[in-house]
Each structure stands twice: as structure tokens, then as C-alpha cells.
Tab-separated table of N, CA and C in Angstrom:
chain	number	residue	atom	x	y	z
Z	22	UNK	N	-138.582	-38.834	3.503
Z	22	UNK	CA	-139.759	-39.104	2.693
Z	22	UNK	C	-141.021	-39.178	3.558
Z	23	UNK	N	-141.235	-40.069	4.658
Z	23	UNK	CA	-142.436	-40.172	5.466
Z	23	UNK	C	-142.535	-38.663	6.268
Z	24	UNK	N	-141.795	-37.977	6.637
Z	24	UNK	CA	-141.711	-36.458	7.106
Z	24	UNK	C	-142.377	-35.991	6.189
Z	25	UNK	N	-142.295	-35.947	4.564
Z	25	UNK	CA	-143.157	-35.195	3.882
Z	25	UNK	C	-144.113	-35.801	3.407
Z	26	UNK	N	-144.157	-36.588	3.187
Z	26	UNK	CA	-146.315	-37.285	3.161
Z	26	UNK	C	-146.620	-37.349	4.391
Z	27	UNK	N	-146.257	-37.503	5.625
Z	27	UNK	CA	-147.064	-36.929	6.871
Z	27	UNK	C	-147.273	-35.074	6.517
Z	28	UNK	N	-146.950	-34.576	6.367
Z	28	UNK	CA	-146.648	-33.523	6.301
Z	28	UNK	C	-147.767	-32.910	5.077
Z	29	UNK	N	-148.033	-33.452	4.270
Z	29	UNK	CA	-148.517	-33.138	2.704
Z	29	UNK	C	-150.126	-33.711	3.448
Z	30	UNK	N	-150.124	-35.040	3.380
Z	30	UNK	CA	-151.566	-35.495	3.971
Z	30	UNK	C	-152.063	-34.915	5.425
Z	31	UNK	N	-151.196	-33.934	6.161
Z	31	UNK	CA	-151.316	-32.883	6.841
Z	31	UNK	C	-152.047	-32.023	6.795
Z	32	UNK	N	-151.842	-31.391	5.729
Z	32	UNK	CA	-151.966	-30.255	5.307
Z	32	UNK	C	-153.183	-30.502	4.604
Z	33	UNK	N	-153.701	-31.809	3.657
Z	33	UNK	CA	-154.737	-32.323	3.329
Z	33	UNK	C	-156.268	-32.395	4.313
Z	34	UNK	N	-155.551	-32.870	5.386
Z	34	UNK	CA	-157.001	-33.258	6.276
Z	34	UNK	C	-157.305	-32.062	6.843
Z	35	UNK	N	-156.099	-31.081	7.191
Z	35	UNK	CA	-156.678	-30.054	8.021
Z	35	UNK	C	-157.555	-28.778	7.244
Z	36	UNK	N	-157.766	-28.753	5.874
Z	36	UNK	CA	-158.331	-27.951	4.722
Z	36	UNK	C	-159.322	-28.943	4.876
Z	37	UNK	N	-159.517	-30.133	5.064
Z	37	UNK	CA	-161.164	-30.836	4.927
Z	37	UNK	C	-161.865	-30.885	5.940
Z	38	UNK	N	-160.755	-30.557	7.621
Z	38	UNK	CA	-161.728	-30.497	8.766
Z	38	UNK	C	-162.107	-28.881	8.246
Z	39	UNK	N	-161.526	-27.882	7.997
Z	39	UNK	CA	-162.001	-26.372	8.043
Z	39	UNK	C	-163.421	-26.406	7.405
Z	40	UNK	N	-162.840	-27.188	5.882
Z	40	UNK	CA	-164.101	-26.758	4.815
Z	40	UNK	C	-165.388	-27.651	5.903
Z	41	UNK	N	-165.435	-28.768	6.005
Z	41	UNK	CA	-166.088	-29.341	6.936
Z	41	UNK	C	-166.836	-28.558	7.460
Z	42	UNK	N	-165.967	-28.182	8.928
Z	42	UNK	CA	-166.602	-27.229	9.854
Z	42	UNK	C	-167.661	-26.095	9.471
Z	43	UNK	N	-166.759	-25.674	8.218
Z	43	UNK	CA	-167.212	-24.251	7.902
Z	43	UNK	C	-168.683	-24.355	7.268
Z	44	UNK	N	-169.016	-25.412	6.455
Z	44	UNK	CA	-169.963	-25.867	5.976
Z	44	UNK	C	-171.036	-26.579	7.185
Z	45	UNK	N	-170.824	-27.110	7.929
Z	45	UNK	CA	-171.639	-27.473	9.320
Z	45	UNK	C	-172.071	-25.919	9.751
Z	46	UNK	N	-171.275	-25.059	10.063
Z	46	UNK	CA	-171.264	-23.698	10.939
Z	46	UNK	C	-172.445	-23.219	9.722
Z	47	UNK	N	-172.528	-23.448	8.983
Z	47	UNK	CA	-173.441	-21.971	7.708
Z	47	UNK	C	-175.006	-22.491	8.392
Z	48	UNK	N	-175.240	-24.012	8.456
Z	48	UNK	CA	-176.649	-24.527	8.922
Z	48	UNK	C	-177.106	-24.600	10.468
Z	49	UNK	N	-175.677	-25.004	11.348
Z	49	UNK	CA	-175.822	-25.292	12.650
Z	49	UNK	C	-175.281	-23.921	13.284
Z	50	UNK	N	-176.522	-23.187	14.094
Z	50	UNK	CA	-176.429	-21.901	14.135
Z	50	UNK	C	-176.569	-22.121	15.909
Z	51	UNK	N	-176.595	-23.136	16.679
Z	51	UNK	CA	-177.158	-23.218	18.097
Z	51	UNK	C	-175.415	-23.558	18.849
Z	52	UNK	N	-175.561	-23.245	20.293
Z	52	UNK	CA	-174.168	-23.116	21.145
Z	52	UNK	C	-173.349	-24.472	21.339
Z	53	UNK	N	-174.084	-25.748	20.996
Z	53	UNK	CA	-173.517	-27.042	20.790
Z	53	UNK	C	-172.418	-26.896	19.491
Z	54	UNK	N	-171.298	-27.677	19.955
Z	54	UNK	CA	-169.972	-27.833	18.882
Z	54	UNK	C	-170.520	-29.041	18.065
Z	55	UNK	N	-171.178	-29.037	17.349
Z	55	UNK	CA	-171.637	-30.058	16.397
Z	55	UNK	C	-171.126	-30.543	15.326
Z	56	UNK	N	-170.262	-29.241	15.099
Z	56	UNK	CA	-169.226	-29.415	13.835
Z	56	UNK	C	-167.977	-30.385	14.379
Z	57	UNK	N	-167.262	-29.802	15.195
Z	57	UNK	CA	-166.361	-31.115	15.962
Z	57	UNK	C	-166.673	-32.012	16.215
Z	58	UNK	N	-167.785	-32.478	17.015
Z	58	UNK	CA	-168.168	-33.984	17.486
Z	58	UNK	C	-168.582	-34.376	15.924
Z	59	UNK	N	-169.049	-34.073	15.081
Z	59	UNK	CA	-169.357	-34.916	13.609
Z	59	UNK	C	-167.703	-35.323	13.096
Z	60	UNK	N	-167.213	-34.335	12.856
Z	60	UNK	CA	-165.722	-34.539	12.476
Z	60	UNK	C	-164.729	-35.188	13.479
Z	61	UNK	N	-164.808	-35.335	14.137
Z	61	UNK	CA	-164.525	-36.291	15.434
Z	61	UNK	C	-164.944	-37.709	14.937
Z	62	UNK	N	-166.165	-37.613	15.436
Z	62	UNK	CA	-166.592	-38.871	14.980
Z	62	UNK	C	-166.422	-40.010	13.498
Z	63	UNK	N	-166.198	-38.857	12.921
Z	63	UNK	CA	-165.799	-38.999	11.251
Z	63	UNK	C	-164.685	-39.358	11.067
Z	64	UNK	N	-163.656	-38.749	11.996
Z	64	UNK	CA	-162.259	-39.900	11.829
Z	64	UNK	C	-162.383	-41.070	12.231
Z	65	UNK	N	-162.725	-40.864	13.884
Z	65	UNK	CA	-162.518	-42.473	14.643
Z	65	UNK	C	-162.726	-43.198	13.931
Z	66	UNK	N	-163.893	-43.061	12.616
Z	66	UNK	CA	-164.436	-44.280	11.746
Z	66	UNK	C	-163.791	-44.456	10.745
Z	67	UNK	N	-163.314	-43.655	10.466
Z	67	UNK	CA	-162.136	-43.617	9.161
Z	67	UNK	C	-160.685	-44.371	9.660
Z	68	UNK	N	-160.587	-43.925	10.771
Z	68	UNK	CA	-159.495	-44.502	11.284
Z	68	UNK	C	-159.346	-46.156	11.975
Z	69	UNK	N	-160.851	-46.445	12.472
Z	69	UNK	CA	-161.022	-47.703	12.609
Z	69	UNK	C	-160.897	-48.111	11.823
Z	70	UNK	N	-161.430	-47.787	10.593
Z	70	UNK	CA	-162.040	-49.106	9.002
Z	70	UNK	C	-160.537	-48.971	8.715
Z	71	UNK	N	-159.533	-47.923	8.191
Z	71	UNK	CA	-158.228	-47.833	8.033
Z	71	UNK	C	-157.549	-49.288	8.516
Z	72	UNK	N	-156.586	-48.430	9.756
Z	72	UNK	CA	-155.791	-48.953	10.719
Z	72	UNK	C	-156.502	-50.697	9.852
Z	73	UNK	N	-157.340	-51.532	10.584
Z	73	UNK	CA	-157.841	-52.937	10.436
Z	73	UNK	C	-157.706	-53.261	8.807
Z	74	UNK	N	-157.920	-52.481	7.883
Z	74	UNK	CA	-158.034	-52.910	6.899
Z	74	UNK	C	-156.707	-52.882	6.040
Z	75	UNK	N	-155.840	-52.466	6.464
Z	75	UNK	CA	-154.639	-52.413	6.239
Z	75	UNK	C	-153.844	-53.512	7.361
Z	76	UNK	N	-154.246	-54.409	7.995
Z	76	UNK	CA	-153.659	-55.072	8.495
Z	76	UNK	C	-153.357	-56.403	7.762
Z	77	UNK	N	-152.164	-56.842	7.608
Z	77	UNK	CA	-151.207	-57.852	7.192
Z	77	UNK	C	-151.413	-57.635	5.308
Z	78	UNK	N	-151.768	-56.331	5.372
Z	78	UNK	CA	-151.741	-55.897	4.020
Z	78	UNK	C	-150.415	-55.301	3.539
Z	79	UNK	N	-150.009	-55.009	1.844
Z	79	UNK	CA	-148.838	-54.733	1.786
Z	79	UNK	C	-148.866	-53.070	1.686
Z	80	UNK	N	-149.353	-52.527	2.672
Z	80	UNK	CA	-149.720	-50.574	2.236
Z	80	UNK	C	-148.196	-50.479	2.665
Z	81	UNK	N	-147.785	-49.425	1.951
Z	81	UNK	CA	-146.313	-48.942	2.157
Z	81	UNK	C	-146.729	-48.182	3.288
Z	82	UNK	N	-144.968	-47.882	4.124
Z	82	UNK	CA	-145.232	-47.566	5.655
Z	82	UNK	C	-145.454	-46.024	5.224
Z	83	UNK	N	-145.393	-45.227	4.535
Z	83	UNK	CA	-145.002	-43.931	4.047
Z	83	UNK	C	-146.328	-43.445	3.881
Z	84	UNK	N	-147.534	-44.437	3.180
Z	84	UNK	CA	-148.643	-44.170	3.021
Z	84	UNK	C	-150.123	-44.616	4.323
Z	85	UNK	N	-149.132	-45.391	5.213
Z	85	UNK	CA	-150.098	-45.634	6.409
Z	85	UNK	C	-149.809	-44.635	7.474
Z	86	UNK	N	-148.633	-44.274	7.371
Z	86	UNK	CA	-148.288	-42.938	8.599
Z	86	UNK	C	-149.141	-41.641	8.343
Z	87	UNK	N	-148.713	-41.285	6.434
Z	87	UNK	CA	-148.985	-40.418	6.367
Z	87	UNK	C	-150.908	-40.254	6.144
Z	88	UNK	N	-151.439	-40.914	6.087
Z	88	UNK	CA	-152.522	-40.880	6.033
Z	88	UNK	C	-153.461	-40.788	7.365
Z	89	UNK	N	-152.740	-41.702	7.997
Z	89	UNK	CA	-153.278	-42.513	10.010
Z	89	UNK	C	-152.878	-41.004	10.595
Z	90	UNK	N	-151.261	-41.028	10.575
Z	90	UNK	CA	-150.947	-39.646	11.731
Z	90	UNK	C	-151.457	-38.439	10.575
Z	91	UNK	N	-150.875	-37.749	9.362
Z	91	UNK	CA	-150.931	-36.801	8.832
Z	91	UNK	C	-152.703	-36.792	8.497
Z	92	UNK	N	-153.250	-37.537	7.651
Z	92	UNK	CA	-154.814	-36.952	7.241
Z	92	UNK	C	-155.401	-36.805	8.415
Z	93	UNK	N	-156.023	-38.262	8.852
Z	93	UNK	CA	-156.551	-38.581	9.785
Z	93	UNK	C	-156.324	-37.434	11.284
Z	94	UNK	N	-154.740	-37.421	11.692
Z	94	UNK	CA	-154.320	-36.739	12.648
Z	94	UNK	C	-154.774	-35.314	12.666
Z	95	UNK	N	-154.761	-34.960	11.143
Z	95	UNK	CA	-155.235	-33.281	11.565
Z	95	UNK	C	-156.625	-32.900	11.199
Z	96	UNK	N	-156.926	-33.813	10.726
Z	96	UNK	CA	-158.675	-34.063	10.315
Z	96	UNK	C	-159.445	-34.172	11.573
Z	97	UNK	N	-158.950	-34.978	12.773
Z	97	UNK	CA	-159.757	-34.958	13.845
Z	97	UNK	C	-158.948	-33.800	15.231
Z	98	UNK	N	-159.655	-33.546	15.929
Z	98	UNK	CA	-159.089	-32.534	16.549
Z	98	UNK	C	-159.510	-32.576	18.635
Z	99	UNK	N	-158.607	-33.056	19.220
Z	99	UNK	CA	-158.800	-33.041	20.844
Z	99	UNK	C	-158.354	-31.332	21.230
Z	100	UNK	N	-158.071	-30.482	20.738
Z	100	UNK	CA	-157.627	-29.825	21.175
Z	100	UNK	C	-158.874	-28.288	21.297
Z	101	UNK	N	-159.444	-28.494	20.211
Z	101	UNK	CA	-160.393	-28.365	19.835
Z	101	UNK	C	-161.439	-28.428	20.412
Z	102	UNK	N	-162.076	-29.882	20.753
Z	102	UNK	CA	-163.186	-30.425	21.373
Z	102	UNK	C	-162.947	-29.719	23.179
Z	103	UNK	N	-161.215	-30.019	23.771
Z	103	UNK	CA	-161.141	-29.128	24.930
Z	103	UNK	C	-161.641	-28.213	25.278
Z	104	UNK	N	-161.233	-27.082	24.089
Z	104	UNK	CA	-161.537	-25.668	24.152
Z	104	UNK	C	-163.183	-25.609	24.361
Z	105	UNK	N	-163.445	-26.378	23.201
Z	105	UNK	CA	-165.302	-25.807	23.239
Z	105	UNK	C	-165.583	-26.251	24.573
Z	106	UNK	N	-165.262	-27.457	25.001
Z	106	UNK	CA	-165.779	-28.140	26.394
Z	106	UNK	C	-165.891	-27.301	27.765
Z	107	UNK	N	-164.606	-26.253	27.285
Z	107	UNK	CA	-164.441	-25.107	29.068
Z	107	UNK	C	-165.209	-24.094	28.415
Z	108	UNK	N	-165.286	-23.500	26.906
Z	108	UNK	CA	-166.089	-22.840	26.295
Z	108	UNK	C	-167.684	-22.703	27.414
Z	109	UNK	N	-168.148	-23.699	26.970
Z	109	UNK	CA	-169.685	-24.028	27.501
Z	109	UNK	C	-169.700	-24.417	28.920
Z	110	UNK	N	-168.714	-24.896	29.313
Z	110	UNK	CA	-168.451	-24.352	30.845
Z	110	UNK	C	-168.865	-23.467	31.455
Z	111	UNK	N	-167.633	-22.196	30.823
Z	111	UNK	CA	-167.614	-20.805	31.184
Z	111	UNK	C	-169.097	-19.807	30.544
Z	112	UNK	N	-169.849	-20.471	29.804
Z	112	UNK	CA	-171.150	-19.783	29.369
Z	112	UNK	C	-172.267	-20.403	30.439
Z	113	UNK	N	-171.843	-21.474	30.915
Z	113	UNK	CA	-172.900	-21.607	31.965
Z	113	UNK	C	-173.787	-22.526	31.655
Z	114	UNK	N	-173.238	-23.426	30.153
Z	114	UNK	CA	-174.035	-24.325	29.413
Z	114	UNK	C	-173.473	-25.616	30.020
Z	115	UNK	N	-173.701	-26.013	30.892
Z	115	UNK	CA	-173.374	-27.311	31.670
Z	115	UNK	C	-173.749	-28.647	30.871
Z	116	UNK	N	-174.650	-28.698	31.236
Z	116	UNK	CA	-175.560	-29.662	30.636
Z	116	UNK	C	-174.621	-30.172	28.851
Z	117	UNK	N	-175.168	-28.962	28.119
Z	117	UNK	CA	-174.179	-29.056	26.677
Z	117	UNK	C	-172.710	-29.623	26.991
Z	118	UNK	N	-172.003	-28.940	28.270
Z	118	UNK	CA	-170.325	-29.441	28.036
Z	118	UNK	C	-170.655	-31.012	28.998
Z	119	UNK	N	-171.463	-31.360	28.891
Z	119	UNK	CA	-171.628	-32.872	29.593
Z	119	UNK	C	-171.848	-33.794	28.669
Z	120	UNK	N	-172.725	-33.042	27.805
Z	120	UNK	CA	-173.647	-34.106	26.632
Z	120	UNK	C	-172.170	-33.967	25.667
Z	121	UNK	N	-171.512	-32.965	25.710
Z	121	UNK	CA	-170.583	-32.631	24.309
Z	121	UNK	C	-169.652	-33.963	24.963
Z	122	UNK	N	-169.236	-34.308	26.196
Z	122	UNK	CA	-167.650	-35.088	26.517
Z	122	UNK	C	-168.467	-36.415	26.189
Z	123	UNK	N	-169.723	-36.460	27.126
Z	123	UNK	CA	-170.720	-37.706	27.090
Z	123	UNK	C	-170.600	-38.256	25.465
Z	124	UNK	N	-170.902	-37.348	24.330
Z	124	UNK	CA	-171.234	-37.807	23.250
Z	124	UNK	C	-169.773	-38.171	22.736
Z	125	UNK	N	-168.959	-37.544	22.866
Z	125	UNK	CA	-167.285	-37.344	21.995
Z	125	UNK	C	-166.754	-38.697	22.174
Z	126	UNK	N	-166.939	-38.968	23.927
Z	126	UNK	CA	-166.133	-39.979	24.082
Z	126	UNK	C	-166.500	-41.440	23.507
Z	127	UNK	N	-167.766	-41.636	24.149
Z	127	UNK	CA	-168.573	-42.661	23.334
Z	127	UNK	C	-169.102	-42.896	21.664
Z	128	UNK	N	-169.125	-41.719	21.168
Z	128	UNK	CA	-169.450	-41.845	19.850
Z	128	UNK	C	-167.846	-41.970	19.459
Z	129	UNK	N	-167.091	-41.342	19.541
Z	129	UNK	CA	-165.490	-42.240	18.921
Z	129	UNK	C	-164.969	-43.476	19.446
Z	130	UNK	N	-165.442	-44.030	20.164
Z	130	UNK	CA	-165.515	-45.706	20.430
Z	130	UNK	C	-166.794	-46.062	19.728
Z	131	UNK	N	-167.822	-45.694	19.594
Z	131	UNK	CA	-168.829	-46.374	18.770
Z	131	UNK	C	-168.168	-46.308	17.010
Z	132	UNK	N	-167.768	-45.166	16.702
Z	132	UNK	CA	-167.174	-44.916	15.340
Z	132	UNK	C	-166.185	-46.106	14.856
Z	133	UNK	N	-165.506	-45.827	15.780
Z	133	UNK	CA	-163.821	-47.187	15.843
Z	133	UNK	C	-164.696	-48.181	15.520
Z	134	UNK	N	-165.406	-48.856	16.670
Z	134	UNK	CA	-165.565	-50.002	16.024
Z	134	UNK	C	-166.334	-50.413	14.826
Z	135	UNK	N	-167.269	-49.359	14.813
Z	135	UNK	CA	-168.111	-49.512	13.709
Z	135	UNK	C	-167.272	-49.591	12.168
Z	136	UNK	N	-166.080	-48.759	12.116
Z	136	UNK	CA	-165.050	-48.911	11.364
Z	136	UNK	C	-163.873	-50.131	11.177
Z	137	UNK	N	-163.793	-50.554	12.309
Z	137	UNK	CA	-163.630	-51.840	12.487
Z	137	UNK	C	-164.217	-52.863	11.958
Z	138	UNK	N	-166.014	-52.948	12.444
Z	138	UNK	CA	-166.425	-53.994	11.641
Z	138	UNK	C	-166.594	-54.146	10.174
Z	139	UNK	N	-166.632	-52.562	9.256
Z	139	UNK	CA	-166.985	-52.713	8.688
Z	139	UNK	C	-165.579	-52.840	7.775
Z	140	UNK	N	-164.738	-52.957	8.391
Z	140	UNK	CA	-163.341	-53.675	7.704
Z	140	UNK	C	-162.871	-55.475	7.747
Z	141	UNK	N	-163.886	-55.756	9.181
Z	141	UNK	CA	-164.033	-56.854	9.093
Z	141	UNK	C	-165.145	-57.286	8.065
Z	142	UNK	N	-166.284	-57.165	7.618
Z	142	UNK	CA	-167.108	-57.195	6.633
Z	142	UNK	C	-166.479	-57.081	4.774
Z	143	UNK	N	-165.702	-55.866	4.849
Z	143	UNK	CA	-165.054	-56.115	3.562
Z	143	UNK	C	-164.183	-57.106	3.410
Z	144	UNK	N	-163.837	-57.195	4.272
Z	144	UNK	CA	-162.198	-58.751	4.288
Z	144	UNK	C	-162.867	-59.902	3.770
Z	145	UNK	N	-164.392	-60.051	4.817
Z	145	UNK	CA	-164.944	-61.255	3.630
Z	145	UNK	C	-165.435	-61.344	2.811
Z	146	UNK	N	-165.843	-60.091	1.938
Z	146	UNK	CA	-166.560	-60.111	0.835
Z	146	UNK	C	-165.514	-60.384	-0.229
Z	147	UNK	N	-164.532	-60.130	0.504
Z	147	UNK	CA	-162.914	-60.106	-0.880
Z	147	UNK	C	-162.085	-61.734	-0.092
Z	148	UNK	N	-162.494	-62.147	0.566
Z	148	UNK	CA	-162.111	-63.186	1.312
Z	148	UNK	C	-160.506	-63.531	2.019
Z	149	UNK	N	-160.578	-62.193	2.194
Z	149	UNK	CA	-159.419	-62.515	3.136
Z	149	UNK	C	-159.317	-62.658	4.429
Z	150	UNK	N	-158.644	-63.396	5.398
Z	150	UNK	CA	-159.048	-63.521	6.688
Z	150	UNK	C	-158.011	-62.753	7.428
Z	151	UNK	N	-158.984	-62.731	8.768
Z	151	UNK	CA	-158.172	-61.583	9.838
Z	151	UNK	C	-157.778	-62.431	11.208
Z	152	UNK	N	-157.041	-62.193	11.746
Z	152	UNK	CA	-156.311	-62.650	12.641
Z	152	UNK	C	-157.166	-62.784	14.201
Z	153	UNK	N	-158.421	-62.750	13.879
Z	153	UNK	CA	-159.129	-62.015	15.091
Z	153	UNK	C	-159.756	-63.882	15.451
């Protein structure tokens, strides 16, 4: 069962990073990967507020895998962000593959937590407390 809702919410996120992308790519016409670092960034935060807000909650394990590893997992993309990174390397765009790791790494720790807090923020508006 968790093999196929990882699998299904798989197949989900990776049709919303494309459409995503593809929709970034029609406006953002310059040699920066802008479409990845947004969608990048767009999980970590999804995945911060997630992960925390589902803690000591009753989410079935079937629907936190498949959402955390399957949506989330194929929605954001390292493999991806690599490629463009030696991409702009090999074009001679230095600077860009500096600002691109500079921005990736730090803006998905800024995302997390920002997703974080703002799971800590809903907990008390609904008043439940967190272990923190």
C-alpha cells in the first residue's frame, strides 16, 4: 500500500514541478535556473510547514511518506539544480553558478524554517502545543 501512494503522489508532484517549470520558462527567458531554485525553494517550505505540522498528529503513515518522500520528493529536485550548476560552469557563467548554490542552499534553510514557523504559528491558533 505505502509503495503505491509513494508512487501515485510521485507521479503527482513530478507533473506540478514540470507544469511549474514550464510556466516559469514561458516568462524567465535569461541563463539563471530560476525555475528550480523557486521550486526548490517551494518544497523546503512545504516540507518544513508539513513534516512539523504533522507532528504528534494522527496522519496515517501511508499519507506522510507518500506525500514527504513521493509529492514533495519529486516536486523538488537536487539532481537537477547539479546539472544546471556545471551547466553555467561550463558556459563560463561563474558568478550565476555561485549565486545559483549561494541562493539554493540558503534559501532551502530559509524556506524550512520559515515552514516550520509557520507550523509553529498554526498550532497556536488551533491551540495545540509542540514539544519544542
Amino acid at each position: 500500500m505505502i509503495y503505491i501512494t509513494v508512487g501515485i503522489f510521485g507521479i503527482i508532484g513530478a507533473l506540478i514541478r514540470y507544469y511549474l517549470g514550464v510556466t516559469i520558462n514561458t516568462w524567465w527567458v535569461y541563463s539563471f535556473p530560476l525555475g528550480t531554485l523557486i521550486i526548490n525553494c517551494l518544497g523546503a517550505l512545504i516540507l518544513g510547514w508539513f513534516t512539523y505540522s504533522i507532528t504528534k498528529s494522527k496522519c496515517p503513515e501511508w499519507f506522510r511518506l507518500g506525500f514527504g518522500v513521493g509529492l514533495i520528493g519529486s516536486f523538488t529536485t537536487f539532481s537537477t539544480f547539479s546539472v544546471e550548476t556545471l551547466t553555467l560552469l561550463n558556459s563560463g557563467l561563474i558568478f550565476y553558478a555561485f549565486m545559483y548554490v549561494l541562493l539554493s542552499l540558503l534559501g532551502g534553510l530559509f524556506f524550512s524554517l520559515l515552514g516550520y514557523k509557520i507550523s509553529l504559528h498554526m498550532r497556536k491558533g488551533v491551540g495545540i502545543k509542540h514539544a519544542d
